[in-house]
PDB file of C-alpha atoms and ligand atoms in Angstrom:
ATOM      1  CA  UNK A  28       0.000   0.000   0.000  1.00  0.00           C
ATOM      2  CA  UNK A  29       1.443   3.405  -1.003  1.00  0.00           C
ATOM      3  CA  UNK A  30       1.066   6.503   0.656  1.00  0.00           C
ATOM      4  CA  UNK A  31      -1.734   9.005  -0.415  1.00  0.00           C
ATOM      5  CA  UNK A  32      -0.657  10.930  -3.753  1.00  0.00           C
ATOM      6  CA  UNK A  33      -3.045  14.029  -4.748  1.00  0.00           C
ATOM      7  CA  UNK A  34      -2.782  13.172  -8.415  1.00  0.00           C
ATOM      8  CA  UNK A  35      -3.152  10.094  -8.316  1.00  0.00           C
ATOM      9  CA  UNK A  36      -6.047  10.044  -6.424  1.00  0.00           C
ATOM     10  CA  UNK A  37      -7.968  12.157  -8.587  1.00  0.00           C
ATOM     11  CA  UNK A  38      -6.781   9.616 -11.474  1.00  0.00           C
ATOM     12  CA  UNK A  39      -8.536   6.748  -9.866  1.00  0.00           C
ATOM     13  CA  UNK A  40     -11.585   8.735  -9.167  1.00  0.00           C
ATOM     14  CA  UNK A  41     -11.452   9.737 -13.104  1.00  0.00           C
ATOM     15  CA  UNK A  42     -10.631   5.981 -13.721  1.00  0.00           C
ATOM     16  CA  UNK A  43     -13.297   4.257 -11.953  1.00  0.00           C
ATOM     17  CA  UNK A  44     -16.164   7.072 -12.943  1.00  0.00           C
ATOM     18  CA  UNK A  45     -14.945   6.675 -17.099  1.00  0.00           C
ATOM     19  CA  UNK A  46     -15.675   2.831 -16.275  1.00  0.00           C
ATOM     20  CA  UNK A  47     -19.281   3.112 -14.575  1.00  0.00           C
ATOM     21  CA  UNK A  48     -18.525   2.721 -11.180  1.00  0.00           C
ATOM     22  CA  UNK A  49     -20.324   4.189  -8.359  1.00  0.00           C
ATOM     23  CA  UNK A  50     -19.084   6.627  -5.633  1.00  0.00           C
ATOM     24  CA  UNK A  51     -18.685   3.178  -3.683  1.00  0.00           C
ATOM     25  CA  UNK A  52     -16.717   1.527  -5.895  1.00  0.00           C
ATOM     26  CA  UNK A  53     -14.893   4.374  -6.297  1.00  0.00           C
ATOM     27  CA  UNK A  54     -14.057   4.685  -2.606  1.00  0.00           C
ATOM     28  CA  UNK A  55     -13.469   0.983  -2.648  1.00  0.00           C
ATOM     29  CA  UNK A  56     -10.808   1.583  -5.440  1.00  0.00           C
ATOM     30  CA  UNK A  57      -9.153   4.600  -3.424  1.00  0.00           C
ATOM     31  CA  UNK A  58      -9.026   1.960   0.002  1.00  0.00           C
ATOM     32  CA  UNK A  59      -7.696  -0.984  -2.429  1.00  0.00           C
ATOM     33  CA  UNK A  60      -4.887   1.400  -3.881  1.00  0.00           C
ATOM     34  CA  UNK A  61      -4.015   3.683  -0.379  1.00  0.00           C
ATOM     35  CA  UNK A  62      -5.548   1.974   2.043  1.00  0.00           C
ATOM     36  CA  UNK A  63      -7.941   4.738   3.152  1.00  0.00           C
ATOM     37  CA  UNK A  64     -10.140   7.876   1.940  1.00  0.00           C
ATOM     38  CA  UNK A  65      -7.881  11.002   2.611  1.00  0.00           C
ATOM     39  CA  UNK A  66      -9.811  14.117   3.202  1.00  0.00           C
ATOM     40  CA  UNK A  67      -8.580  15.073   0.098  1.00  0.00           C
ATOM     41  CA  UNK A  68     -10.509  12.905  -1.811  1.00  0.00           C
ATOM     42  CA  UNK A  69     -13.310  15.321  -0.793  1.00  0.00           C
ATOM     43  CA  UNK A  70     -13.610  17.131  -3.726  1.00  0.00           C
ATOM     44  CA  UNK A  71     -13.024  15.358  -6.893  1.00  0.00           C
ATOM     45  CA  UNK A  72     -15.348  12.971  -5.199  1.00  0.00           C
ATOM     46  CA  UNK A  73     -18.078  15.418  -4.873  1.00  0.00           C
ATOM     47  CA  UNK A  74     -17.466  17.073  -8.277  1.00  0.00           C
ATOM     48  CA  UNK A  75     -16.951  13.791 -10.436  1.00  0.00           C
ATOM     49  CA  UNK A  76     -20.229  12.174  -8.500  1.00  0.00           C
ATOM     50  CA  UNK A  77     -22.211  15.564  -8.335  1.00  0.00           C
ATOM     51  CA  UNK A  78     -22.795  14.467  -4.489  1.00  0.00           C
ATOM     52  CA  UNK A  79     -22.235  17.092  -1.402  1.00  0.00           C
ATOM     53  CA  UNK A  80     -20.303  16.601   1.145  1.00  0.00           C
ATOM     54  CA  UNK A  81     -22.842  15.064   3.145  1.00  0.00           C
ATOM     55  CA  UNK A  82     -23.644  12.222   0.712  1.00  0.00           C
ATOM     56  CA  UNK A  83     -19.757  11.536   0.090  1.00  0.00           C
ATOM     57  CA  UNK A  84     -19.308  11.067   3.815  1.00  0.00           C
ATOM     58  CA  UNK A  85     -22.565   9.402   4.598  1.00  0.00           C
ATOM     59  CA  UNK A  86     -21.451   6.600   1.849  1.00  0.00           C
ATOM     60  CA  UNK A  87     -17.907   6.380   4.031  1.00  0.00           C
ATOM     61  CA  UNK A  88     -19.043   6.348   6.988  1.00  0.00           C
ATOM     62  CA  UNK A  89     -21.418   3.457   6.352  1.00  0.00           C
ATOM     63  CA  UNK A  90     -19.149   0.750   5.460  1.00  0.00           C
ATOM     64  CA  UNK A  91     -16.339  -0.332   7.708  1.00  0.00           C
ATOM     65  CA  UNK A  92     -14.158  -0.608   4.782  1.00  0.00           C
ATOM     66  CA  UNK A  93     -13.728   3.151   3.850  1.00  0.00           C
ATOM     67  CA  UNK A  94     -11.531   4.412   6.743  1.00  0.00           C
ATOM     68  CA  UNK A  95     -10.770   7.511   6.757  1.00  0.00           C
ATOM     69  CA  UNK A  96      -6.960   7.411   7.834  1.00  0.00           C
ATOM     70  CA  UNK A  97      -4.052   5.659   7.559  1.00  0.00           C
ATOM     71  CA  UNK A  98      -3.717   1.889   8.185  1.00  0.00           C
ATOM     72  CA  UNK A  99      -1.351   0.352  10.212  1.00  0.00           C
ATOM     73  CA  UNK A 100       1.764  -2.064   8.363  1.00  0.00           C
ATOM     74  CA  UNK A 101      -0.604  -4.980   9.527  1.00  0.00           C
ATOM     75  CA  UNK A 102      -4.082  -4.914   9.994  1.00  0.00           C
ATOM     76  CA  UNK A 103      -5.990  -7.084  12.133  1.00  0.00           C
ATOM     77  CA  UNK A 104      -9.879  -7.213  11.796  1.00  0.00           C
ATOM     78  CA  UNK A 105     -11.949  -9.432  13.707  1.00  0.00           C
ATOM     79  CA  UNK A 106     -15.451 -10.543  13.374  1.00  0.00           C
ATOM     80  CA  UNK A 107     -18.099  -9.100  15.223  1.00  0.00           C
ATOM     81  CA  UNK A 108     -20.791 -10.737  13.812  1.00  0.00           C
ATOM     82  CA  UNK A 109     -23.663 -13.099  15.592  1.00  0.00           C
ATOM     83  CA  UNK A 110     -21.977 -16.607  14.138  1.00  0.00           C
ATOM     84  CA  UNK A 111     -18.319 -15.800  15.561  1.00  0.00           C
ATOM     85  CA  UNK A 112     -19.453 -14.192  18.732  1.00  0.00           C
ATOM     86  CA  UNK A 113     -21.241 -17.709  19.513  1.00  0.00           C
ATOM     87  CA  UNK A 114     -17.771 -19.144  19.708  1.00  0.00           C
ATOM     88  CA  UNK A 115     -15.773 -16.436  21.127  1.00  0.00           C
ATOM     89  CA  UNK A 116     -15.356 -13.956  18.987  1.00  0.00           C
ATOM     90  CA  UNK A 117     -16.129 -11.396  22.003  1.00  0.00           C
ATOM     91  CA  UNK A 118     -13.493 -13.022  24.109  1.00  0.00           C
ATOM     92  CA  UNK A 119     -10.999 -13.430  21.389  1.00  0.00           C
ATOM     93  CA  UNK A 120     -11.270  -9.159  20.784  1.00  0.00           C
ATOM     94  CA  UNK A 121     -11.134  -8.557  24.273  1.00  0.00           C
ATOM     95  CA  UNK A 122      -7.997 -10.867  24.147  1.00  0.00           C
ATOM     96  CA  UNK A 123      -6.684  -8.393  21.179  1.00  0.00           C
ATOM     97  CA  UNK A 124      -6.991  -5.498  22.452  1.00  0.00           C
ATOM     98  CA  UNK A 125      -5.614  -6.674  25.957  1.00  0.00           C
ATOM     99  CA  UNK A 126      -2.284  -7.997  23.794  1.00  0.00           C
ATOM    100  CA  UNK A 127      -2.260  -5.085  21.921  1.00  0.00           C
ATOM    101  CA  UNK A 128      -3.307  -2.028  23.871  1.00  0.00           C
ATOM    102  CA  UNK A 129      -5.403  -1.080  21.160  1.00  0.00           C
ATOM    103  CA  UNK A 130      -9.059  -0.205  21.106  1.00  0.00           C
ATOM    104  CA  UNK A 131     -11.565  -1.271  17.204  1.00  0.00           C
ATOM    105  CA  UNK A 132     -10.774   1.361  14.822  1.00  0.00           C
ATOM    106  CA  UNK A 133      -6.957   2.098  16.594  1.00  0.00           C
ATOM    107  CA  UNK A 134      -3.578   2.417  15.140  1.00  0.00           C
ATOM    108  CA  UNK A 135      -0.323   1.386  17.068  1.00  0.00           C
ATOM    109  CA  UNK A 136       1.591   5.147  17.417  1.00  0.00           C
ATOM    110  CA  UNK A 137       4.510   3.420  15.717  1.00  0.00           C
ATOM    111  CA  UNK A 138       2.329   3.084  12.345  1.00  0.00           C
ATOM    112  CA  UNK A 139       2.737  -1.198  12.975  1.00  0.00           C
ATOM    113  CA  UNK A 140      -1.035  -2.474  13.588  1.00  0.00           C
ATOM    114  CA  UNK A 141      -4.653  -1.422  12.782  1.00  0.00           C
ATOM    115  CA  UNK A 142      -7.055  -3.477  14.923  1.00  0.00           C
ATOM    116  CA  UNK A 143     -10.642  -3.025  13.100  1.00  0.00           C
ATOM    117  CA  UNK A 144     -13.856  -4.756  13.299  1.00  0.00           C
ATOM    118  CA  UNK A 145     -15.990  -7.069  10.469  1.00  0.00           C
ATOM    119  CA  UNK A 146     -19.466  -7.854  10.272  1.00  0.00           C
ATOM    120  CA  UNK A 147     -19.262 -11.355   8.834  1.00  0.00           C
ATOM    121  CA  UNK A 148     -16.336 -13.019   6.771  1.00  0.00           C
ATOM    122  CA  UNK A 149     -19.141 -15.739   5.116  1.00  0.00           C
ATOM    123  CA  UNK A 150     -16.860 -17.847   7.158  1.00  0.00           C
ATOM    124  CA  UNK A 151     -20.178 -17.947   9.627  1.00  0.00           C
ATOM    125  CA  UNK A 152     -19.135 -22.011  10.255  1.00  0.00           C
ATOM    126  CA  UNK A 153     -15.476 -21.778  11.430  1.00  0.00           C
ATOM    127  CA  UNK A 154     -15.411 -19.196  13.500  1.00  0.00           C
ATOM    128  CA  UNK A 155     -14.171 -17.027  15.116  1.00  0.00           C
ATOM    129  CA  UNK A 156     -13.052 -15.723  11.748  1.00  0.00           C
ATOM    130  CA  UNK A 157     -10.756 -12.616  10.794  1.00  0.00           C
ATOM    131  CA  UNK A 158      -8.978 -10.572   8.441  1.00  0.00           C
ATOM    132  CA  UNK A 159      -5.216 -10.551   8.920  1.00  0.00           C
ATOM    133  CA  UNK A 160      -3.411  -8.512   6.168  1.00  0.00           C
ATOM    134  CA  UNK A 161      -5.907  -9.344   3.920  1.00  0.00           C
ATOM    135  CA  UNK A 162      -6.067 -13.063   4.632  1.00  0.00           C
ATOM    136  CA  UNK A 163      -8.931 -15.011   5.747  1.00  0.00           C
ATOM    137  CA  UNK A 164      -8.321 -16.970   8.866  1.00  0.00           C
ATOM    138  CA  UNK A 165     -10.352 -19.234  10.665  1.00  0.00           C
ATOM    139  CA  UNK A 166     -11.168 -20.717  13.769  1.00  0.00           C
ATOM    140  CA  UNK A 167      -8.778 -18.682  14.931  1.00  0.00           C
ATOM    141  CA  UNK A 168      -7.862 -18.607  19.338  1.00  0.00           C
ATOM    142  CA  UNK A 169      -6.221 -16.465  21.524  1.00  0.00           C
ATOM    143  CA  UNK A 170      -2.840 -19.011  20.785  1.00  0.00           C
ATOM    144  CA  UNK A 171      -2.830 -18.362  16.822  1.00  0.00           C
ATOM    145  CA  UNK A 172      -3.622 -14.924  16.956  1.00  0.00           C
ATOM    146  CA  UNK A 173      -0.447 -14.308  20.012  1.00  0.00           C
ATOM    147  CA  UNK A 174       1.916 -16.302  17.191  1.00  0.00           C
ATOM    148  CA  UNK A 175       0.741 -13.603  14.563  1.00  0.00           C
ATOM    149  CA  UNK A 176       1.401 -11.024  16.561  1.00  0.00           C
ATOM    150  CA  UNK A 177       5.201 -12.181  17.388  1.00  0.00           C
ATOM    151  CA  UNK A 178       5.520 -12.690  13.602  1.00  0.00           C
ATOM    152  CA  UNK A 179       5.014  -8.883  12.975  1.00  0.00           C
ATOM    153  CA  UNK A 180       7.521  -7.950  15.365  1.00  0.00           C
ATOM    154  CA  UNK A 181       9.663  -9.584  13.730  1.00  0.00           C
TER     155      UNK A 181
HETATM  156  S1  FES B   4     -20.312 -14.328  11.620  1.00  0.00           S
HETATM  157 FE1  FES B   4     -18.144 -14.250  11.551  1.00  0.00          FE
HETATM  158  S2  FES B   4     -17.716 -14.968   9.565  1.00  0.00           S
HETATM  159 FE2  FES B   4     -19.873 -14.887   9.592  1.00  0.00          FE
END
């Protein structure tokens, strides 16, 4: 993931309108290439979309995947959904953020780890399921998720 460029921001707005997306997957396209929706985005959002403000940030702030600031080097996102909380999910996140010191939606200050949450991986049968840079895992325990951890320090 690259760090947010002005230009070409406004490129993959341009990019994704010319092709028929909507403003969603046009944020999705600015998350997949930056990781997040800078503030800048603001404006070519609102005048390649013809939305206000309002609409461009009601859209973001709807779906846990638009975040509005810089990820982490990992990112850890847990599921929050009914299926995984039925076999620890809540326990497992309470484990996180104990291990971690982070709260949902918090970045390490040294830029290392994003801990987020997810509303169901479609991995409803093997949970408790997650996102770890990108990566489906499941089943996963307070053990496997510790051993993940120590591999980022690393
Ligand atoms: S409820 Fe967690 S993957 Fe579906």
């Amino acid at each position: 993931m690259n760090g947010w460029n002005e230009k070409k921001s406004v490129a993959v707005i341009e990019e994704t309108f010319k092709a028929g997306a909507s403003l969603t997957g046009a944020l999705r396209a600015l998350v997949d290439t930056f990781g997040y929706v800078d503030e800048a985005a603001m404006t070519p959002l609102m005048k390649t979309f013809a939305r206000s403000r309002a609409e461009v940030l009601g859209v973001i702030s709807y779906y846990e995947d638009f975040r509005q600031s810089p990820p982490g080097r990992h990112v850890i996102r847990l599921c929050q959904a009914e299926a995984c909380q039925a076999v620890g999910g809540r326990e497992l996140t309470r484990h996180a953020q104990e291990k971690t010191g982070l709260a949902l939606h918090e970045t390490s200050p040294d830029g290392a780890l994003t801990l987020e949450p997810v509303y169901c991986l479609g991995l409803c049968a093997n949970g408790p399921a997650a996102l770890i840079d990108g990566q489906p895992v499941a089943q996963l325990n307070a053990a496997a998720l510790d051993t993940k951890l120590t591999g980022f320090e690393e």
